[in-house]
PDB file of C-alpha atoms in Angstrom:
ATOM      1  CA  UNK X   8      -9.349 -22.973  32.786  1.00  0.00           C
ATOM      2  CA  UNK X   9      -9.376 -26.168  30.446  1.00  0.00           C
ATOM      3  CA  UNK X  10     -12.024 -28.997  31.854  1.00  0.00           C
ATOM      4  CA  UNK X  11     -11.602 -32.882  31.005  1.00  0.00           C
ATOM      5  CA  UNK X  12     -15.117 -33.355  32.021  1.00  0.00           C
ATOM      6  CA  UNK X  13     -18.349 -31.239  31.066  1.00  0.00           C
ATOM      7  CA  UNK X  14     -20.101 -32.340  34.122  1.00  0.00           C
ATOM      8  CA  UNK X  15     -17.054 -31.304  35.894  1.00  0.00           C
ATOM      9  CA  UNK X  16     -16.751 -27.598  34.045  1.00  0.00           C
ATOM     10  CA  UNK X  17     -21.109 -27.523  34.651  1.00  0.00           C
ATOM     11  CA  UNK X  18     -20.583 -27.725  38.176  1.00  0.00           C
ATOM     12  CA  UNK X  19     -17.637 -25.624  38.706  1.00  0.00           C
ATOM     13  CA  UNK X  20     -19.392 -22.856  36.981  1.00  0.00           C
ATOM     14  CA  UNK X  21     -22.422 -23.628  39.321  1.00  0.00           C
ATOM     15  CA  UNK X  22     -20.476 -23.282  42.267  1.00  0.00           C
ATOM     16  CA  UNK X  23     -18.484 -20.344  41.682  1.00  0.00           C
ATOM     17  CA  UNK X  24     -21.854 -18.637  41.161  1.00  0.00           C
ATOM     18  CA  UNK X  25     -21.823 -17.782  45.057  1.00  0.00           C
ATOM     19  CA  UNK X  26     -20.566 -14.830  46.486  1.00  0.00           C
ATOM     20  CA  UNK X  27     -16.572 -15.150  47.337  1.00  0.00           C
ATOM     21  CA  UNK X  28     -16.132 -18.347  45.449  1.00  0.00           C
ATOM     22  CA  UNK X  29     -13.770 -18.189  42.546  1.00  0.00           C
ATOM     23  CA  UNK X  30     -13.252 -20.543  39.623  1.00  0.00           C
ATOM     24  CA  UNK X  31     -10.302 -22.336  41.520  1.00  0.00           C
ATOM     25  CA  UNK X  32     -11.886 -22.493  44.738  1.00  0.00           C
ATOM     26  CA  UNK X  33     -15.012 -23.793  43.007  1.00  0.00           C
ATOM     27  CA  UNK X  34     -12.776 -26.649  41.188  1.00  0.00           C
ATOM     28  CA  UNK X  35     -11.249 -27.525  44.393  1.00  0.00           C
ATOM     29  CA  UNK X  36     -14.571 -28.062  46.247  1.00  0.00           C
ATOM     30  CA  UNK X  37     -16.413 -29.873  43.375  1.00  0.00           C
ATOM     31  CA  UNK X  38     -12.865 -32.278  43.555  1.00  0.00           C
ATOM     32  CA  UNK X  39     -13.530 -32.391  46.937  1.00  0.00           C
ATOM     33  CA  UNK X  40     -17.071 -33.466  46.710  1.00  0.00           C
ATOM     34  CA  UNK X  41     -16.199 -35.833  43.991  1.00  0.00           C
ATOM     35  CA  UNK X  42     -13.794 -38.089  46.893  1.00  0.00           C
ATOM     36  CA  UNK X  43     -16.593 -38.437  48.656  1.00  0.00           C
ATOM     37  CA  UNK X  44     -19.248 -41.216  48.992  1.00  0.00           C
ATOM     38  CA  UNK X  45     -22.046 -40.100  46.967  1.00  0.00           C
ATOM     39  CA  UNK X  46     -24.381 -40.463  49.552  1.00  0.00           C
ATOM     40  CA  UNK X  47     -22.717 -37.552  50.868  1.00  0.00           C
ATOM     41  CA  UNK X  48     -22.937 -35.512  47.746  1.00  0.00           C
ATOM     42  CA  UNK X  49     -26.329 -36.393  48.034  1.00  0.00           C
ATOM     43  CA  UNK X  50     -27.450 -35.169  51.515  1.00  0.00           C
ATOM     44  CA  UNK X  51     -25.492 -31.788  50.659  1.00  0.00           C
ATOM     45  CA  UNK X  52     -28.067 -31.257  48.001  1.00  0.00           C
ATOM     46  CA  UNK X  53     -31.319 -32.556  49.874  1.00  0.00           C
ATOM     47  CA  UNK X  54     -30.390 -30.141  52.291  1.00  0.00           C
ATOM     48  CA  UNK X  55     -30.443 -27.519  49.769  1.00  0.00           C
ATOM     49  CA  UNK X  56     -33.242 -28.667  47.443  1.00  0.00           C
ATOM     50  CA  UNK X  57     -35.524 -28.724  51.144  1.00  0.00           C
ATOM     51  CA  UNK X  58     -33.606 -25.573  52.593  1.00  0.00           C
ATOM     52  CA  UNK X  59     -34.868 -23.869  49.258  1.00  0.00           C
ATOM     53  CA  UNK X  60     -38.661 -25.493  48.676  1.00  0.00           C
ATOM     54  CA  UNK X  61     -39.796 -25.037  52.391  1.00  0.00           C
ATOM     55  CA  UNK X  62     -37.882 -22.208  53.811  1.00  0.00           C
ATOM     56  CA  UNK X  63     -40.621 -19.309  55.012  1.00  0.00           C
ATOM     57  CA  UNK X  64     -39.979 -15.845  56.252  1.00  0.00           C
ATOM     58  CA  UNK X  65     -42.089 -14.929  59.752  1.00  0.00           C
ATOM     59  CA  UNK X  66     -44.914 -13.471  59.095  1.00  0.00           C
ATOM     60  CA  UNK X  67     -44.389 -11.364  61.923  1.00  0.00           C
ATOM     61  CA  UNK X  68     -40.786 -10.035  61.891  1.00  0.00           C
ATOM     62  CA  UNK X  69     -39.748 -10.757  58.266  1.00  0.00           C
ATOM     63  CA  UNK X  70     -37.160 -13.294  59.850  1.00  0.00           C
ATOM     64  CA  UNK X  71     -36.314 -16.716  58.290  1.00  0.00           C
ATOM     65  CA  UNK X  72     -38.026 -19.165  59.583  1.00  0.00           C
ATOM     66  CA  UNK X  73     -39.283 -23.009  59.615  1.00  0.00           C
ATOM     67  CA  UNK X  74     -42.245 -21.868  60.647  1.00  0.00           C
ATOM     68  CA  UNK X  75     -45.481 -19.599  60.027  1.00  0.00           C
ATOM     69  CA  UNK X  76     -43.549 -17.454  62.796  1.00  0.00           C
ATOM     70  CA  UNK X  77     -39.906 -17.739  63.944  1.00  0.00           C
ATOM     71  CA  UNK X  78     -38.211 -19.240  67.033  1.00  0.00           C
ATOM     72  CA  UNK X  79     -38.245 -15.466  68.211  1.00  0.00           C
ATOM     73  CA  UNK X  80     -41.112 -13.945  68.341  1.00  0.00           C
ATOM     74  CA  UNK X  81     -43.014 -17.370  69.380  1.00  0.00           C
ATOM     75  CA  UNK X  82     -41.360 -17.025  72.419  1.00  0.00           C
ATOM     76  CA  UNK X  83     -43.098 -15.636  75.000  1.00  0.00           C
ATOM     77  CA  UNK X  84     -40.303 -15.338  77.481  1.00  0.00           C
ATOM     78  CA  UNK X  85     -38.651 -12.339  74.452  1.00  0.00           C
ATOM     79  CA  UNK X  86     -39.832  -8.705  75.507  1.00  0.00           C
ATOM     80  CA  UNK X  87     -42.464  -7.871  72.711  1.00  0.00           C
ATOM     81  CA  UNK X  88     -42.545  -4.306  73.310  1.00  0.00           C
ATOM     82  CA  UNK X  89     -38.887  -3.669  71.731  1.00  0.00           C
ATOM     83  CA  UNK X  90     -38.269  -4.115  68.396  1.00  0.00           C
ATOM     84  CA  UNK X  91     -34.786  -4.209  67.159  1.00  0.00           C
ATOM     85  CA  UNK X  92     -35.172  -2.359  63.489  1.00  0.00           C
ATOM     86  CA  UNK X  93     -32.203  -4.419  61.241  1.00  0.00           C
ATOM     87  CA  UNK X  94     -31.552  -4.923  57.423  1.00  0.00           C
ATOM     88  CA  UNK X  95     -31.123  -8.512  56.928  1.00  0.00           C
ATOM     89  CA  UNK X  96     -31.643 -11.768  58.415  1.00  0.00           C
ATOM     90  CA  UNK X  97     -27.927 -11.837  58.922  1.00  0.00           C
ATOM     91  CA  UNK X  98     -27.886  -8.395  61.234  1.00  0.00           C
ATOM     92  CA  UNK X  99     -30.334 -10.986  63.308  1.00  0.00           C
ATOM     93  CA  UNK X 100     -28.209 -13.772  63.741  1.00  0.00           C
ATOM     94  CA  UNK X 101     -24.951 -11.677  64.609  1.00  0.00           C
ATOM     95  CA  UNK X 102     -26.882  -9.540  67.148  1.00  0.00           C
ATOM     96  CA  UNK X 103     -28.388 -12.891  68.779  1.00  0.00           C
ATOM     97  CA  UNK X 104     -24.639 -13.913  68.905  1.00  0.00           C
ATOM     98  CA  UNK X 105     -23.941 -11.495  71.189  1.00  0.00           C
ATOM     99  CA  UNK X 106     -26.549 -12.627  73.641  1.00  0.00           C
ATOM    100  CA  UNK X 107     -27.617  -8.971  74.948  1.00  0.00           C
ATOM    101  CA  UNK X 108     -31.016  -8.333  73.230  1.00  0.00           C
ATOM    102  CA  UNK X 109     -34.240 -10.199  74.828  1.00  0.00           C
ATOM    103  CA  UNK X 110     -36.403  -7.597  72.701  1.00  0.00           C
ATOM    104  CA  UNK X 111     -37.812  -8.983  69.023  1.00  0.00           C
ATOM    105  CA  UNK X 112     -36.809  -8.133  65.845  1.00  0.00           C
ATOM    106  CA  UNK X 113     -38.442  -6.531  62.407  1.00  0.00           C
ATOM    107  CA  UNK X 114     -36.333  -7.162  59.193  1.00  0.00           C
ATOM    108  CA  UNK X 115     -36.620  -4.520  56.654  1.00  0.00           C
ATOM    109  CA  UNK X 116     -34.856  -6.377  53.701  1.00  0.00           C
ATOM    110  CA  UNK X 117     -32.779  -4.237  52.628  1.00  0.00           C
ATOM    111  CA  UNK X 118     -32.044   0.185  52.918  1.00  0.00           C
ATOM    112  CA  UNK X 119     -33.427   2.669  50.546  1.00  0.00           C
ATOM    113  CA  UNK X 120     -31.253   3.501  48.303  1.00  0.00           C
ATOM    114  CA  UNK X 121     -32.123   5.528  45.249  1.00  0.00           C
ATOM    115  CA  UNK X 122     -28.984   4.672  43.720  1.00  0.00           C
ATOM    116  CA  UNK X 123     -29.374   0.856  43.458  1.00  0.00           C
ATOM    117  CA  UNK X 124     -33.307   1.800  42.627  1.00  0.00           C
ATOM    118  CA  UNK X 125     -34.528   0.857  45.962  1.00  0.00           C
ATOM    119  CA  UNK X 126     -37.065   2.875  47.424  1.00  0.00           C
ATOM    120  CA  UNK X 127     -39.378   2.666  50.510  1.00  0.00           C
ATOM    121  CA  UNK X 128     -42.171   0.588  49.068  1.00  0.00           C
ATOM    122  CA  UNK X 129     -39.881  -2.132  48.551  1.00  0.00           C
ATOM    123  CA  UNK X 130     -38.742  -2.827  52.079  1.00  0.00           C
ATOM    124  CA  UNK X 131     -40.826  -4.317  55.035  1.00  0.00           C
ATOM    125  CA  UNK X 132     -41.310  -0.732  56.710  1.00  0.00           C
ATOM    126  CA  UNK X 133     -45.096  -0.323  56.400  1.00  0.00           C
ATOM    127  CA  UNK X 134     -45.852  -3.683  58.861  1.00  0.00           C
ATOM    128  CA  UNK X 135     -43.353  -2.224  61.331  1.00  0.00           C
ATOM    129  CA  UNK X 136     -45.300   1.166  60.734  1.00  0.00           C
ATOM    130  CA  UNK X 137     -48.921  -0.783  61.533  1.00  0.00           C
ATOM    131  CA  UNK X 138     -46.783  -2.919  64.363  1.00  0.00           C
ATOM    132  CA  UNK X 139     -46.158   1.052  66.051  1.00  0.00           C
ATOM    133  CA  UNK X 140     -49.594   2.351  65.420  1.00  0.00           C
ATOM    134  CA  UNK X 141     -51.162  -1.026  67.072  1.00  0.00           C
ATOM    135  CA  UNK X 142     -50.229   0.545  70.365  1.00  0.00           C
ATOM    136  CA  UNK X 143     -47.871  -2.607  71.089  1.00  0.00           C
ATOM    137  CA  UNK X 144     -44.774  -1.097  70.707  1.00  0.00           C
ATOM    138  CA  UNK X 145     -42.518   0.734  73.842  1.00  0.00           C
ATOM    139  CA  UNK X 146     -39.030   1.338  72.228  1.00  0.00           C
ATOM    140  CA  UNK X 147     -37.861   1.146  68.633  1.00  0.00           C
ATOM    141  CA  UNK X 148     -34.374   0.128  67.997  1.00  0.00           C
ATOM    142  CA  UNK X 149     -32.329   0.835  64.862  1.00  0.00           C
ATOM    143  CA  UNK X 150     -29.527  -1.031  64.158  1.00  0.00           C
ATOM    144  CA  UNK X 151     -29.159  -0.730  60.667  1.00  0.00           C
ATOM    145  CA  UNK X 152     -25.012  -0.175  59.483  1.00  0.00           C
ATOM    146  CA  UNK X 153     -23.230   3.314  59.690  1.00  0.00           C
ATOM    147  CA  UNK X 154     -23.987   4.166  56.116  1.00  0.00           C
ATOM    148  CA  UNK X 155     -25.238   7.208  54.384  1.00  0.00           C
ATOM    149  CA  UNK X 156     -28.611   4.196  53.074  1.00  0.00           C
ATOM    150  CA  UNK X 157     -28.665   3.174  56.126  1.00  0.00           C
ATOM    151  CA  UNK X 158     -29.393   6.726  58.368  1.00  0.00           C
ATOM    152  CA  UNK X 159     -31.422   7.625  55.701  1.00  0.00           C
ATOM    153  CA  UNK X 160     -33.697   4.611  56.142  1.00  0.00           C
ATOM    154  CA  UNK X 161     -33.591   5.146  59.743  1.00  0.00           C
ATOM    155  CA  UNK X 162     -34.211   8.742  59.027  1.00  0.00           C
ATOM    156  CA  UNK X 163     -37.496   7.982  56.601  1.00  0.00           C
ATOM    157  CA  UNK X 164     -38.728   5.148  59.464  1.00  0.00           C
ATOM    158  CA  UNK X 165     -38.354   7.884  62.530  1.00  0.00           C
ATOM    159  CA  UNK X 166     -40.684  10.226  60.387  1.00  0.00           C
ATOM    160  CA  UNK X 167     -43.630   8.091  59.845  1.00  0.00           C
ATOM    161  CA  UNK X 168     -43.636   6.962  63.715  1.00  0.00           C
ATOM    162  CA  UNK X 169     -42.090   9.784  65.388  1.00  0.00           C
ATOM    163  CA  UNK X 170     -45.531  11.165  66.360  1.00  0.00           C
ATOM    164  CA  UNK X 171     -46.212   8.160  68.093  1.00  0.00           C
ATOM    165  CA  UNK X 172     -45.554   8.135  72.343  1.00  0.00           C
ATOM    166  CA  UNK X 173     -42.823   5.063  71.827  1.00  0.00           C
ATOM    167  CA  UNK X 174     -39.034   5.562  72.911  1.00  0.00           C
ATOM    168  CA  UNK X 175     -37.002   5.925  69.368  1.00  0.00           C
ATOM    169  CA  UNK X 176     -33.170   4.643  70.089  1.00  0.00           C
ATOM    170  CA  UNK X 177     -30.608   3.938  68.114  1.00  0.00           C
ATOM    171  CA  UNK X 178     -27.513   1.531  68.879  1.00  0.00           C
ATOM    172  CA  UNK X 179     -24.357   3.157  70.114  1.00  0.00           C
ATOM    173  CA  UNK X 180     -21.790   3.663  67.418  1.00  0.00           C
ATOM    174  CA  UNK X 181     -19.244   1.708  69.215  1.00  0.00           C
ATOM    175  CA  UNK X 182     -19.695   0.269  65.199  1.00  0.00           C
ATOM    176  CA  UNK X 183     -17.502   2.395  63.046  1.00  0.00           C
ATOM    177  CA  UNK X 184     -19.244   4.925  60.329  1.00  0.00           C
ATOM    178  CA  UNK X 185     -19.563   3.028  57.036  1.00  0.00           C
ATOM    179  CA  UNK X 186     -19.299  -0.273  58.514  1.00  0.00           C
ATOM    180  CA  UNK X 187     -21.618  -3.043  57.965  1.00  0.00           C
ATOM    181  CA  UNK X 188     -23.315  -4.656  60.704  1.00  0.00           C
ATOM    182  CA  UNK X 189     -22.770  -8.707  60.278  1.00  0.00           C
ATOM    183  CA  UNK X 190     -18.789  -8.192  60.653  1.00  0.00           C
ATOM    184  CA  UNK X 191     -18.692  -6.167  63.516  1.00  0.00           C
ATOM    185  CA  UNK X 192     -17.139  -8.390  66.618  1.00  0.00           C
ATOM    186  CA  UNK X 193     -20.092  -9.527  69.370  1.00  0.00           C
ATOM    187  CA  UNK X 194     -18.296  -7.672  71.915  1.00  0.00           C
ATOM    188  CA  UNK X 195     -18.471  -4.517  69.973  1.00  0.00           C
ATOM    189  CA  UNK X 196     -22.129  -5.426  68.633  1.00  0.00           C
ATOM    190  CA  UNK X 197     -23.557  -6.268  72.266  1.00  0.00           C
ATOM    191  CA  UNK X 198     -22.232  -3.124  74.064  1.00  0.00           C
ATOM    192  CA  UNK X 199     -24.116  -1.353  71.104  1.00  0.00           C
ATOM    193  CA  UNK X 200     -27.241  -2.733  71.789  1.00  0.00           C
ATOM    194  CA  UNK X 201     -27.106  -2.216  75.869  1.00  0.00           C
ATOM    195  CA  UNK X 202     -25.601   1.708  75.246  1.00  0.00           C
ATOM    196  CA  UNK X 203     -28.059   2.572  72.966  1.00  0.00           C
ATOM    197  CA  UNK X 204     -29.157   6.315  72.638  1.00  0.00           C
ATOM    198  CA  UNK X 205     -32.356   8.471  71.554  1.00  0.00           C
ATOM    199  CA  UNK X 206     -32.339   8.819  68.048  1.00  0.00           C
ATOM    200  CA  UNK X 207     -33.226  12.054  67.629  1.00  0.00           C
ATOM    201  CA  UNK X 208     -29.591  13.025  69.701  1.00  0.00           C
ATOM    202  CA  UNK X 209     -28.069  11.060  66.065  1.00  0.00           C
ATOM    203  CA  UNK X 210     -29.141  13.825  63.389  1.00  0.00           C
ATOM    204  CA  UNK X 211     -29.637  16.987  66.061  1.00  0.00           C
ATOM    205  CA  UNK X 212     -25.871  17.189  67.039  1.00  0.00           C
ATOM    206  CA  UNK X 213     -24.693  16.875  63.439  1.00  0.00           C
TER     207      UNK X 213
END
């Protein structure tokens, strides 16, 4: 792809860095941007430059956040004994969508996966093992995807808490084996959550 412009090529190349955004679709947004007023360029990357510098995760849930803690589990009206076990911040937001959880949430950042070189130290488990020991905790969700990484994070997590007197469910897998969480529809997702199961029936009947 020729450029007339360096700065034009420099920012095209930027762009296209981001996941699902190809060389053409990152030239026809930087043309884009460049019809606009530049004050509007501008704001675009304030809110990016701030979103970046002060963005926090909660120092309770791992959840992104404005604050210290997040929207979620400052709220007192959210049932604080259930904790919905998820991957990523955007399991959170597509399970909120659905409207059917009042419980809290613990973000693991990611699923072990010896593969990709990620192992259990690297994830947020051991605060959601303290959060069980505390004697806070009534049920433990998981809601990590279908995947062979994710059952076997939810299988490592089970072990170091399943001596503890806390119900251990698992959503219903109204979500299809090897799908990821974030596309499932809310329909689909919030059913899930309500028809939960024991997780122990998950590995016992295979």
């Amino acid at each position: 792809m020729e450029f007339s412009s360096k700065l034009i090529e420099k920012a095209v190349s930027e762009m296209s860095q981001l996941p699902g955004i190809g060389k053409r679709t990152a030239l026809r947004l930087v043309l884009h941007l460049l019809k606009q007023p530049k004050e509007q360029t501008g704001f675009l990357s304030q809110a990016l430059l701030n979103m970046r510098a002060d963005i926090k995760f909660c120092e309770s849930c791992h959840n992104i956040s404005d604050t210290k803690v997040c929207e979620i589990c400052a709220n007192p009206v959210r049932n604080h004994q259930t904790i919905c076990v998820v991957e990523d911040i955007r399991d959170v937001m597509a399970i909120e969508n659905t409207g059917q959880y009042k419980g809290i949430y613990h973000v693991l950042g990611g699923k072990i996966s010896p593969i990709e070189g990620v192992g259990p130290s690297q994830l947020n488990i051991s605060t959601l093992v303290e959060k069980v020991k505390s004697g806070a905790v009534v049920e433990i969700i998981f809601a990590l995807s279908s995947t062979m990484e994710g059952d076997t994070t939810n299988f490592y997590i089970y072990k170091q808490i399943a001596e503890s007197e806390i119900i251990i469910s698992t959503i219903a897998r109204g979500i299809s084996v090897g799908d990821e969480l974030e596309y499932a529809d809310e329909i689909t997702l919030g059913r899930s959550i309500l028809h939960r199961v024991p997780f122990e029936k998950t590995f016992k009947n295979n």
